[in-house]
PDB file of C-alpha atoms in Angstrom:
ATOM      1  CA  GLN A 146     -18.421  34.533   6.975  1.00 88.00           C
ATOM      2  CA  VAL A 147     -17.213  31.258   5.542  1.00 93.00           C
ATOM      3  CA  GLN A 148     -13.957  29.899   6.873  1.00 95.00           C
ATOM      4  CA  LEU A 149     -11.839  26.803   6.512  1.00 97.00           C
ATOM      5  CA  VAL A 150      -9.565  26.498   9.529  1.00 96.00           C
ATOM      6  CA  GLU A 151      -6.731  23.975   9.526  1.00 96.00           C
ATOM      7  CA  SER A 152      -4.912  22.611  12.541  1.00 96.00           C
ATOM      8  CA  GLY A 153      -2.507  19.842  13.442  1.00 97.00           C
ATOM      9  CA  GLY A 154       0.639  20.863  11.614  1.00 96.00           C
ATOM     10  CA  GLY A 155       4.029  21.046  13.251  1.00 97.00           C
ATOM     11  CA  LEU A 156       7.482  19.527  13.474  1.00 98.00           C
ATOM     12  CA  VAL A 157       7.839  15.758  13.382  1.00 98.00           C
ATOM     13  CA  GLN A 158      10.768  13.401  13.011  1.00 98.00           C
ATOM     14  CA  PRO A 159      11.137  11.195   9.948  1.00 98.00           C
ATOM     15  CA  GLY A 160       8.952   8.125  10.280  1.00 98.00           C
ATOM     16  CA  GLY A 161       6.528   9.940  12.540  1.00 98.00           C
ATOM     17  CA  SER A 162       2.856  10.748  12.095  1.00 98.00           C
ATOM     18  CA  LEU A 163       0.653  13.812  12.129  1.00 98.00           C
ATOM     19  CA  ARG A 164      -3.076  14.298  11.819  1.00 98.00           C
ATOM     20  CA  LEU A 165      -4.349  17.433  10.127  1.00 98.00           C
ATOM     21  CA  SER A 166      -7.869  18.728  10.613  1.00 98.00           C
ATOM     22  CA  CYS A 167      -9.857  21.290   8.651  1.00 98.00           C
ATOM     23  CA  ALA A 168     -13.201  22.585   9.847  1.00 98.00           C
ATOM     24  CA  ALA A 169     -15.542  24.549   7.611  1.00 97.00           C
ATOM     25  CA  SER A 170     -17.827  27.104   9.229  1.00 96.00           C
ATOM     26  CA  GLY A 171     -20.393  29.633   8.071  1.00 94.00           C
ATOM     27  CA  SER A 172     -23.760  29.500   6.316  1.00 94.00           C
ATOM     28  CA  ILE A 173     -23.093  26.187   4.594  1.00 95.00           C
ATOM     29  CA  ARG A 174     -25.898  24.170   3.038  1.00 94.00           C
ATOM     30  CA  SER A 175     -23.795  21.391   1.618  1.00 94.00           C
ATOM     31  CA  ILE A 176     -20.198  20.331   1.099  1.00 97.00           C
ATOM     32  CA  SER A 177     -19.171  18.357  -1.940  1.00 97.00           C
ATOM     33  CA  VAL A 178     -15.518  17.430  -2.364  1.00 97.00           C
ATOM     34  CA  MET A 179     -13.021  18.148   0.409  1.00 98.00           C
ATOM     35  CA  GLY A 180      -9.324  17.797  -0.130  1.00 98.00           C
ATOM     36  CA  TRP A 181      -5.779  18.489   0.941  1.00 98.00           C
ATOM     37  CA  TYR A 182      -3.039  20.095  -1.110  1.00 98.00           C
ATOM     38  CA  LEU A 183       0.591  20.799  -0.356  1.00 98.00           C
ATOM     39  CA  GLN A 184       2.963  23.474  -1.509  1.00 98.00           C
ATOM     40  CA  ALA A 185       6.668  23.037  -0.957  1.00 95.00           C
ATOM     41  CA  PRO A 186       9.023  26.037  -1.155  1.00 91.00           C
ATOM     42  CA  GLY A 187       9.520  27.137  -4.744  1.00 93.00           C
ATOM     43  CA  LYS A 188       7.026  24.632  -6.104  1.00 96.00           C
ATOM     44  CA  GLN A 189       3.440  24.684  -7.301  1.00 97.00           C
ATOM     45  CA  ARG A 190       0.566  23.619  -5.118  1.00 97.00           C
ATOM     46  CA  GLU A 191      -0.386  19.994  -5.735  1.00 97.00           C
ATOM     47  CA  GLN A 192      -3.199  17.754  -4.606  1.00 98.00           C
ATOM     48  CA  VAL A 193      -2.480  15.189  -1.914  1.00 98.00           C
ATOM     49  CA  ALA A 194      -5.873  13.594  -1.380  1.00 98.00           C
ATOM     50  CA  ALA A 195      -9.582  14.225  -1.841  1.00 98.00           C
ATOM     51  CA  ILE A 196     -12.835  12.762  -0.578  1.00 98.00           C
ATOM     52  CA  ASN A 197     -16.400  13.271  -1.777  1.00 97.00           C
ATOM     53  CA  LYS A 198     -19.721  13.146   0.038  1.00 94.00           C
ATOM     54  CA  GLY A 199     -19.970   9.418  -0.583  1.00 93.00           C
ATOM     55  CA  ASP A 200     -16.543   8.883   1.013  1.00 95.00           C
ATOM     56  CA  ASP A 201     -14.917   7.962  -2.274  1.00 97.00           C
ATOM     57  CA  THR A 202     -11.254   8.906  -2.044  1.00 98.00           C
ATOM     58  CA  ASN A 203      -8.304   9.465  -4.284  1.00 97.00           C
ATOM     59  CA  TYR A 204      -4.653  10.018  -3.464  1.00 98.00           C
ATOM     60  CA  ALA A 205      -1.500  11.246  -5.098  1.00 97.00           C
ATOM     61  CA  ASP A 206       0.675   8.255  -5.970  1.00 97.00           C
ATOM     62  CA  SER A 207       3.373   9.456  -3.580  1.00 94.00           C
ATOM     63  CA  VAL A 208       1.133   9.132  -0.515  1.00 95.00           C
ATOM     64  CA  LYS A 209      -0.969   6.054  -1.309  1.00 95.00           C
ATOM     65  CA  CYS A 210      -0.971   3.603   1.598  1.00 94.00           C
ATOM     66  CA  LEU A 211       0.762   6.226   3.770  1.00 97.00           C
ATOM     67  CA  PHE A 212      -1.850   8.978   4.159  1.00 98.00           C
ATOM     68  CA  ILE A 213      -5.537   8.532   4.919  1.00 98.00           C
ATOM     69  CA  ILE A 214      -8.191  11.153   4.236  1.00 98.00           C
ATOM     70  CA  SER A 215     -11.531  11.047   6.041  1.00 98.00           C
ATOM     71  CA  ARG A 216     -14.401  13.390   6.829  1.00 97.00           C
ATOM     72  CA  ASP A 217     -17.052  13.959   9.439  1.00 97.00           C
ATOM     73  CA  ASN A 218     -20.049  15.460   7.669  1.00 96.00           C
ATOM     74  CA  ALA A 219     -21.797  16.312  10.940  1.00 95.00           C
ATOM     75  CA  LYS A 220     -18.839  18.514  11.876  1.00 96.00           C
ATOM     76  CA  ASN A 221     -18.059  19.794   8.346  1.00 97.00           C
ATOM     77  CA  THR A 222     -14.530  18.580   8.965  1.00 98.00           C
ATOM     78  CA  VAL A 223     -11.950  16.763   6.873  1.00 98.00           C
ATOM     79  CA  TYR A 224      -8.904  14.995   8.264  1.00 98.00           C
ATOM     80  CA  LEU A 225      -5.580  13.853   6.863  1.00 98.00           C
ATOM     81  CA  GLN A 226      -3.732  11.153   8.780  1.00 98.00           C
ATOM     82  CA  MET A 227      -0.127  11.232   7.635  1.00 98.00           C
ATOM     83  CA  ASN A 228       2.055   8.252   8.487  1.00 98.00           C
ATOM     84  CA  SER A 229       5.698   7.346   7.855  1.00 97.00           C
ATOM     85  CA  LEU A 230       6.508  10.957   7.115  1.00 98.00           C
ATOM     86  CA  LYS A 231       9.619  11.798   5.144  1.00 97.00           C
ATOM     87  CA  PRO A 232      11.601  15.047   4.883  1.00 96.00           C
ATOM     88  CA  GLU A 233      10.236  15.503   1.359  1.00 95.00           C
ATOM     89  CA  ASP A 234       6.735  15.741   2.851  1.00 96.00           C
ATOM     90  CA  THR A 235       7.750  19.100   4.328  1.00 97.00           C
ATOM     91  CA  ALA A 236       5.388  21.748   2.972  1.00 98.00           C
ATOM     92  CA  VAL A 237       2.475  23.999   3.768  1.00 98.00           C
ATOM     93  CA  TYR A 238      -0.684  21.909   3.647  1.00 98.00           C
ATOM     94  CA  TYR A 239      -3.896  23.571   2.493  1.00 98.00           C
ATOM     95  CA  CYS A 240      -7.461  22.441   2.923  1.00 98.00           C
ATOM     96  CA  ASN A 241      -9.896  22.907   0.052  1.00 98.00           C
ATOM     97  CA  ALA A 242     -13.644  22.388  -0.016  1.00 98.00           C
ATOM     98  CA  ASP A 243     -16.477  22.908  -2.475  1.00 97.00           C
ATOM     99  CA  LEU A 244     -19.191  24.641  -0.482  1.00 96.00           C
ATOM    100  CA  TRP A 245     -22.809  25.372  -1.301  1.00 95.00           C
ATOM    101  CA  LEU A 246     -23.693  28.380   0.792  1.00 92.00           C
ATOM    102  CA  SER A 247     -27.143  29.475   1.912  1.00 89.00           C
ATOM    103  CA  ASP A 248     -27.105  32.388  -0.553  1.00 87.00           C
ATOM    104  CA  SER A 249     -25.337  30.753  -3.493  1.00 86.00           C
ATOM    105  CA  TYR A 250     -26.589  28.842  -6.556  1.00 90.00           C
ATOM    106  CA  SER A 251     -23.732  26.426  -6.973  1.00 92.00           C
ATOM    107  CA  TYR A 252     -20.721  24.978  -5.235  1.00 94.00           C
ATOM    108  CA  ILE A 253     -17.848  27.423  -4.706  1.00 95.00           C
ATOM    109  CA  SER A 254     -14.272  26.409  -3.954  1.00 97.00           C
ATOM    110  CA  TYR A 255     -12.754  27.696  -0.714  1.00 97.00           C
ATOM    111  CA  TRP A 256      -9.248  27.428   0.705  1.00 98.00           C
ATOM    112  CA  GLY A 257      -7.886  27.378   4.208  1.00 97.00           C
ATOM    113  CA  GLN A 258      -4.951  29.491   5.302  1.00 96.00           C
ATOM    114  CA  GLY A 259      -2.517  26.581   5.349  1.00 97.00           C
ATOM    115  CA  THR A 260      -0.631  24.759   8.075  1.00 97.00           C
ATOM    116  CA  GLN A 261       3.102  24.095   8.078  1.00 98.00           C
ATOM    117  CA  VAL A 262       4.325  20.522   8.273  1.00 98.00           C
ATOM    118  CA  THR A 263       8.060  20.069   8.799  1.00 98.00           C
ATOM    119  CA  VAL A 264       9.655  16.628   8.812  1.00 98.00           C
ATOM    120  CA  SER A 265      13.157  16.816  10.200  1.00 97.00           C
ATOM    121  CA  SER A 266      15.420  15.168  12.726  1.00 95.00           C
TER     122      SER A 266
END
C-alpha cells in the first residue's frame, strides 16, 4: 500500500522555524515531482513549493527566500524548511508526490494526510 506520511507540524511562535518531512512508502519504482501545499481554513489548497528529480525547485512568491524545499531520493522523502514564520502561514500542510508504482504505467499523484502548522504567540 502506497503512503505519504508527513511529520514535523506543530505550534510555533512568530519568527520561528519548523521543518516538515514527508516519506513515501510502498512499491515505488520512481518519484517525479514532490511538493508541498497548504490549505488555510475556508480557503482553497495552494502550492507552496515543488522539487523535481533533478532538484529544480519552484516556490510561491509569498515564501521565496523564507522556505526551502529539498529531497532525499534514497529515502523517498521530501522536506520543507520553514523560516521566519508568520501567523498567516497557519494552515494544514499537505505533501504531494507523483509516483510510478511497480504495477502502474505512468506517474500517479498521491497526497499525504496533512499536518497542522500553527503560528501564534
